[in-house]
Tab-separated table of C-alpha atoms and ligand atoms in Angstrom:
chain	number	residue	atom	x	y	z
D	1	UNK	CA	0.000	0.000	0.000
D	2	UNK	CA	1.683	3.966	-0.974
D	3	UNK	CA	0.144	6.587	0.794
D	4	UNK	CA	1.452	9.567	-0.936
D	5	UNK	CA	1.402	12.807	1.473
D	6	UNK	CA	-0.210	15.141	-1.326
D	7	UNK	CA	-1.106	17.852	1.434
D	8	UNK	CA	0.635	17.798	4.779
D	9	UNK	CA	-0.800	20.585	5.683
D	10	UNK	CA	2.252	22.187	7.462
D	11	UNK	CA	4.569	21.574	4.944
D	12	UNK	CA	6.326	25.563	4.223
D	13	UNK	CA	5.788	25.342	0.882
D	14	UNK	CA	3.932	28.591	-0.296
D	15	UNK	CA	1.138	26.248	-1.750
D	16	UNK	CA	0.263	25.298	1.305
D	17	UNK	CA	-1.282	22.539	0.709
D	18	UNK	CA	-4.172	21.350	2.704
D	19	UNK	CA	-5.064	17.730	4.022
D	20	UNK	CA	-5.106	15.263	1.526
D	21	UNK	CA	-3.306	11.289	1.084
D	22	UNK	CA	-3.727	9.513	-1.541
D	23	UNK	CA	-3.769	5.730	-1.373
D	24	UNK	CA	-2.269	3.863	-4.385
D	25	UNK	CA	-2.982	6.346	-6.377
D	26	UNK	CA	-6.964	5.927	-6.809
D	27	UNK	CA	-8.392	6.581	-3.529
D	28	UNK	CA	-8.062	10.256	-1.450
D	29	UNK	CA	-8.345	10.312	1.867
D	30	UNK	CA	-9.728	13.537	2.521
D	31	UNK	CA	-9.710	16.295	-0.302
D	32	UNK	CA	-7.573	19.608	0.937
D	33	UNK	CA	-5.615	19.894	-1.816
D	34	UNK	CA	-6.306	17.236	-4.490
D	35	UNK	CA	-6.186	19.927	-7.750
D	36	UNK	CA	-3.406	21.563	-6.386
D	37	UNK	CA	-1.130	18.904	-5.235
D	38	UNK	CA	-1.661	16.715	-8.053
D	39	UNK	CA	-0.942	16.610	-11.890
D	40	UNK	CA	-3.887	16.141	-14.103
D	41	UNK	CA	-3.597	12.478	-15.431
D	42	UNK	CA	-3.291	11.496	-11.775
D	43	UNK	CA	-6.367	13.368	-10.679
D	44	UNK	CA	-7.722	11.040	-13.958
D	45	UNK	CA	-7.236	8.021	-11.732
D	46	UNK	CA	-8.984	9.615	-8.524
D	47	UNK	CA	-12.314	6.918	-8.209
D	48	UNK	CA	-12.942	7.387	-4.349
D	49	UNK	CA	-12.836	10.249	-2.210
D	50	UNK	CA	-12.939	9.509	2.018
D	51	UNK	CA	-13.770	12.196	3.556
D	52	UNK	CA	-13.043	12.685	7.822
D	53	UNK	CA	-15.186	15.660	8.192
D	54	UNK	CA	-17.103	18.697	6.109
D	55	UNK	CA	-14.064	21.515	7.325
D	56	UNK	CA	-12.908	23.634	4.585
D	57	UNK	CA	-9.364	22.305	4.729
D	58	UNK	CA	-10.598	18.730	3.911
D	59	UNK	CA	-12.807	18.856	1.029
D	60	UNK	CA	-12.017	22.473	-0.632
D	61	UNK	CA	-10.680	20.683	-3.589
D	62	UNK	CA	-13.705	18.708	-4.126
D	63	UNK	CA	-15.723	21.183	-6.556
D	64	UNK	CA	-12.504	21.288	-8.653
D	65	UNK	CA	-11.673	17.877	-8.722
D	66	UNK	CA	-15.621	17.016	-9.993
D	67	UNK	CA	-14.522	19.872	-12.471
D	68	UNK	CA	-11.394	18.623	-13.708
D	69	UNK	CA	-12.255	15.045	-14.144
D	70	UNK	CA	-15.966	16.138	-15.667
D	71	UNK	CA	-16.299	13.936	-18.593
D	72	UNK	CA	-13.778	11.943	-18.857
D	73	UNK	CA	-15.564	9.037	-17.345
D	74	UNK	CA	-18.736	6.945	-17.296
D	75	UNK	CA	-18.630	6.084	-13.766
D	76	UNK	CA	-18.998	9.007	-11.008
D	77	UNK	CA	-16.767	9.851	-8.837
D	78	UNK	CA	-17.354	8.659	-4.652
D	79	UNK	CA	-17.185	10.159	-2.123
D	80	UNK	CA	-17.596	8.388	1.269
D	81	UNK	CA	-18.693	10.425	4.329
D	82	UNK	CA	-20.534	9.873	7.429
D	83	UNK	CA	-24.543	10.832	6.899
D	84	UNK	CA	-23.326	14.366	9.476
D	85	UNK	CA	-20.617	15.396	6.894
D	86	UNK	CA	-22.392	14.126	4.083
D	87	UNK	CA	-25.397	16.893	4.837
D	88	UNK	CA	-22.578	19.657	5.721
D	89	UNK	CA	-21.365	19.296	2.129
D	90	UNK	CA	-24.589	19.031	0.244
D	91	UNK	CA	-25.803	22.245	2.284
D	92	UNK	CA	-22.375	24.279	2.008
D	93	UNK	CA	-20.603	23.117	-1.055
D	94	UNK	CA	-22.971	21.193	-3.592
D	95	UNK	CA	-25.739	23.390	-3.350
D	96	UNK	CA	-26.262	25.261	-6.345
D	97	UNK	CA	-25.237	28.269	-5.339
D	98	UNK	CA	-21.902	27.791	-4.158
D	99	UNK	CA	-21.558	24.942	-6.687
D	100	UNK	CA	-23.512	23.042	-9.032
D	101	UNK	CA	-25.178	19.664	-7.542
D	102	UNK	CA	-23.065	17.311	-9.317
D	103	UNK	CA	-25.476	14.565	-8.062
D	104	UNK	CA	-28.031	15.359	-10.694
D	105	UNK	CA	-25.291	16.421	-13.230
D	106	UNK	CA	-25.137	15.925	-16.185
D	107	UNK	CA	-28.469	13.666	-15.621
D	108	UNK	CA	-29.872	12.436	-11.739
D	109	UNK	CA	-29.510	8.895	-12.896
D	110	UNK	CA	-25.987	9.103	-14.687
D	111	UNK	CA	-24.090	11.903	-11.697
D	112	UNK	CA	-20.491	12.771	-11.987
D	113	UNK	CA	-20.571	11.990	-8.148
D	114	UNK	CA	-22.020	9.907	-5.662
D	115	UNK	CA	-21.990	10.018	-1.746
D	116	UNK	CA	-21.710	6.408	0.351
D	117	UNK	CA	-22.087	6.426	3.527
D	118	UNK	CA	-19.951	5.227	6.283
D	119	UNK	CA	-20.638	4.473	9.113
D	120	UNK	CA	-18.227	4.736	12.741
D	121	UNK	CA	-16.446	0.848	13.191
D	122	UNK	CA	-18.016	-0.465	10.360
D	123	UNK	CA	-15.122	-1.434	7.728
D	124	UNK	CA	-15.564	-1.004	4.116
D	125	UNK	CA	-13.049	-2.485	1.579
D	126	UNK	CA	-11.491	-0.089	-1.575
D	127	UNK	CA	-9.333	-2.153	-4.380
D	128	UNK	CA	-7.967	-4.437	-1.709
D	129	UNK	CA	-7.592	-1.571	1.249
D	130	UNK	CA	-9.652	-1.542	4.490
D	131	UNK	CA	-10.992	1.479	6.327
D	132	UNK	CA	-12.119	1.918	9.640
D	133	UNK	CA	-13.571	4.679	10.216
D	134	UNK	CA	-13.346	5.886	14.282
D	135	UNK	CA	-15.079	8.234	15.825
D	136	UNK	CA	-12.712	11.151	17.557
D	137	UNK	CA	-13.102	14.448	19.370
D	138	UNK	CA	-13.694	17.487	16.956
D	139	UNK	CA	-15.855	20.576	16.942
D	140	UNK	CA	-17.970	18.731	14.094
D	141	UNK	CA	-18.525	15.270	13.763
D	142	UNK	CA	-15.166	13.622	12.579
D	143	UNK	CA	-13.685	10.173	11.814
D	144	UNK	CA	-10.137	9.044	11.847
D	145	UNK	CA	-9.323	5.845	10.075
D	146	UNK	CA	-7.393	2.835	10.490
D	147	UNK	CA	-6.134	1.882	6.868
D	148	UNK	CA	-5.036	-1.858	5.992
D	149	UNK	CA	-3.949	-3.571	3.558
D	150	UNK	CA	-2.091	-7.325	3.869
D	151	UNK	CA	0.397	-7.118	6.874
D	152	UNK	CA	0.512	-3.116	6.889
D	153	UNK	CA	-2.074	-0.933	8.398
D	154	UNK	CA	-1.614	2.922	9.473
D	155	UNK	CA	-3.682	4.417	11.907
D	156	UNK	CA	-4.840	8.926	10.594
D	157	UNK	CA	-6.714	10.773	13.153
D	158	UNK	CA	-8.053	12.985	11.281
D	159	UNK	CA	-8.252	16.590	13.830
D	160	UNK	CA	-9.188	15.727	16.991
D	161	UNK	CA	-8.550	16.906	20.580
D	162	UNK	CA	-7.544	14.330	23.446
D	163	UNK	CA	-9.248	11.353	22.489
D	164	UNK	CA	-9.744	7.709	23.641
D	165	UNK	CA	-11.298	4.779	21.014
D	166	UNK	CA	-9.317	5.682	18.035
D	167	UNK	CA	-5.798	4.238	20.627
D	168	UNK	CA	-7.647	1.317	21.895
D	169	UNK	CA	-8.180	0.158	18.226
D	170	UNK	CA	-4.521	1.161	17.258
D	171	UNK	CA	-3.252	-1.042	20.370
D	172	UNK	CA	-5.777	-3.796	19.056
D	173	UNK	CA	-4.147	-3.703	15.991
D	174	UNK	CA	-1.048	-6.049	15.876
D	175	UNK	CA	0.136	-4.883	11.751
D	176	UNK	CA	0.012	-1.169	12.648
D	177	UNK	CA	2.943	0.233	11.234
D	178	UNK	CA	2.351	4.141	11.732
D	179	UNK	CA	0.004	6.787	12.809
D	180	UNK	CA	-0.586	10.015	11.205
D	181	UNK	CA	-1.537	12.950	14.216
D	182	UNK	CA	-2.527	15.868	13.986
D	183	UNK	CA	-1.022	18.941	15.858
D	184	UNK	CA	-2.272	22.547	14.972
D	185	UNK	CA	-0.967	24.904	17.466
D	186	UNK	CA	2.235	25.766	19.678
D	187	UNK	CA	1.881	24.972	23.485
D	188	UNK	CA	1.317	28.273	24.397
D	189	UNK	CA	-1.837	28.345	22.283
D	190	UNK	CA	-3.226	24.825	24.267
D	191	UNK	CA	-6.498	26.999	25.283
D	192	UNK	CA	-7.196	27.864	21.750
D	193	UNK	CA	-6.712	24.499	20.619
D	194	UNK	CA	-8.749	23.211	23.198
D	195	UNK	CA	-11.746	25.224	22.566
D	196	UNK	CA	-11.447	24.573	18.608
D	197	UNK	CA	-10.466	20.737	19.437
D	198	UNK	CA	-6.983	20.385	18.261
D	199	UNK	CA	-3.723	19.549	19.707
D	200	UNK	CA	-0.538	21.237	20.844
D	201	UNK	CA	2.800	19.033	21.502
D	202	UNK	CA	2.344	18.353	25.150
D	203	UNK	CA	-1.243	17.436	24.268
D	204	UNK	CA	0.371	15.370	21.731
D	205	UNK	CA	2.693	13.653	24.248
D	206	UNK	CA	-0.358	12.846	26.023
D	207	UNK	CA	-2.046	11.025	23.121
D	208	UNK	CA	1.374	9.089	22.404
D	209	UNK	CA	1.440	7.647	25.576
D	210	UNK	CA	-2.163	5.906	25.037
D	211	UNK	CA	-0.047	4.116	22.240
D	212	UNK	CA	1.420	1.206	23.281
D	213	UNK	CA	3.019	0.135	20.031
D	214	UNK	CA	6.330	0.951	18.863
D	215	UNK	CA	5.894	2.678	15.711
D	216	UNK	CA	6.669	5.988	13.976
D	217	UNK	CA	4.240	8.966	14.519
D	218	UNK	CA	3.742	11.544	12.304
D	219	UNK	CA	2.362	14.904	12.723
D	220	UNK	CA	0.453	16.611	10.540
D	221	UNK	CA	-1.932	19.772	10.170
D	222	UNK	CA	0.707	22.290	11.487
D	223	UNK	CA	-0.770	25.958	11.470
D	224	UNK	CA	1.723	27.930	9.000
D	225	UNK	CA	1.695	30.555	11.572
D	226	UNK	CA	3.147	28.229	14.213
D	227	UNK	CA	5.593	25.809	12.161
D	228	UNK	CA	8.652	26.636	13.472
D	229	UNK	CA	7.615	26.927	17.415
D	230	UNK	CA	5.701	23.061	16.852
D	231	UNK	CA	8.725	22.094	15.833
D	232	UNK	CA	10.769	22.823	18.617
D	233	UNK	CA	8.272	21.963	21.051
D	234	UNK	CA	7.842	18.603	19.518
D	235	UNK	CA	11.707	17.986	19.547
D	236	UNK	CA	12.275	19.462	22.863
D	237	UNK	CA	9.649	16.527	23.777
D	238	UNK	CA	12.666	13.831	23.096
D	239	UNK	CA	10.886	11.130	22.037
D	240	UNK	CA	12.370	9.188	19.096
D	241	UNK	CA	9.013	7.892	17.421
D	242	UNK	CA	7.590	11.655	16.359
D	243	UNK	CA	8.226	13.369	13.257
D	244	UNK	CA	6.643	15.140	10.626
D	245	UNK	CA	4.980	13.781	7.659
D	246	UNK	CA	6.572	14.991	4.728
D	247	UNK	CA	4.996	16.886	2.096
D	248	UNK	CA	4.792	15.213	-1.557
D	249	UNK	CA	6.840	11.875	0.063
D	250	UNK	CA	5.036	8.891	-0.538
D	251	UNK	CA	5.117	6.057	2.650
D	252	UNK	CA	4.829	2.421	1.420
D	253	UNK	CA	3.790	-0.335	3.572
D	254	UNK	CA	4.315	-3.952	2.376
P	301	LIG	ZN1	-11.231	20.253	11.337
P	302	LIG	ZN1	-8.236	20.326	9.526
């Protein structure tokens, strides 16, 4: 399984590129930055789109992507969300007024895209690739995901604040190989992240120590503003298994 890092979010490019993965090159999970970060014959190959939760900096490629790809297939694009984010996006986004309702488009019964839903701890499969979606702590509703594929499976958050399920299924889950985390602010901004349920490095510390398996955690979702101070705090932590995920790298696990 490749996981290419399409928007870290946090990365300093000037793009700034906003939350977006894509796994083995057909499925996005979640859609920051999908037209931006990607050349056009690979959004072409773009079939599923996995969405965590309806904020801006996890779908705002979406209307472009439907736009870019318009055409140049029979089937319709998906996009998998849980019933909450799947109403945020058909009231905010698809709603003829912001953008056209590509669910009737060109024709209700032939749509450029489609919403599934998903459902918290129920599993769906994708080309040979599990998700499980988890339910975690954000100001709207929002799923992380465990992904798997053979002996390989890596554990994304998604935003969250201090959470609880999304670790007992990590520690439940013998092939996990790494866990993308978010972390949005600088520790001196901990009451701010708080109230808009996000984490700063000693909240992240926290959250690592739920973790009882040995394997690499990356951060993601760093505030542009605050780069620089994360990324002292999260050094000044000490602990060998944090990094950063790194923009436009792509992970493979066997
Ligand atoms: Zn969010
Ligand atoms: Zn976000």
């Amino acid at each position: 399984m490749d996981i290419r890092i399409v928007g870290a979010f946090g990365g300093e490019s000037p793009a700034h590129r906003m939350t977006c993965f894509v796994v083995d090159g057909t499925t996005a999970l979640d859609a920051g930055s999908l037209t931006r970060g990607l050349e056009l014959e690979d959004q072409y190959r773009i079939r599923d789109i996995i969405i965590s939760h309806s904020h801006m900096d996890h779908i705002t490629s979406l209307p472009f992507l439907v736009e870019n790809v318009f055409g140049r297939t029979e089937e319709a694009l998906t996009i998998h969300c849980t019933r909450e984010s799947m109403a945020n996006i058909r009231k905010n986004m698809f709603n003829n007024d912001t953008w056209p309702d590509f669910t009737k488009i060109p024709e209700k019964h032939l749509p450029s895209i489609q919403f599934q839903e998903i459902t918290a701890e129920v599993a769906f499969e994708l080309r040979g690739v599990t998700y499980l979606p988890v339910t975690v702590d954000h100001i709207v509703p929002t799923v992380g995901f465990l992904v798997g594929s053979h002996d390989s499976a890596v554990l994304y958050t998604s935003d969250t604040a201090p959470t609880k399920r999304i670790w007992e299924i990590a520690n439940a889950t013998p092939t996990l190989k790494a866990v993308f985390m978010e972390c949005s602010f600088g520790n001196a901004m901990e009451k701010i992240a708080l109230i808009s349920k996000h984490l700063v490095p000693t909240l992240v510390a926290e959250e690592v120590k739920k973790l009882k398996r040995d394997v690499p955690v990356y951060l993601y979702h760093l505030k542009p503003p605050h780069i620089g101070v994360i990324r002292k705090e999260v050094a000044a932590l000490g602990n060998p298994n944090l990094g950063f995920l790194e923009q436009d790298r792509t992970y493979t696990y066997a």
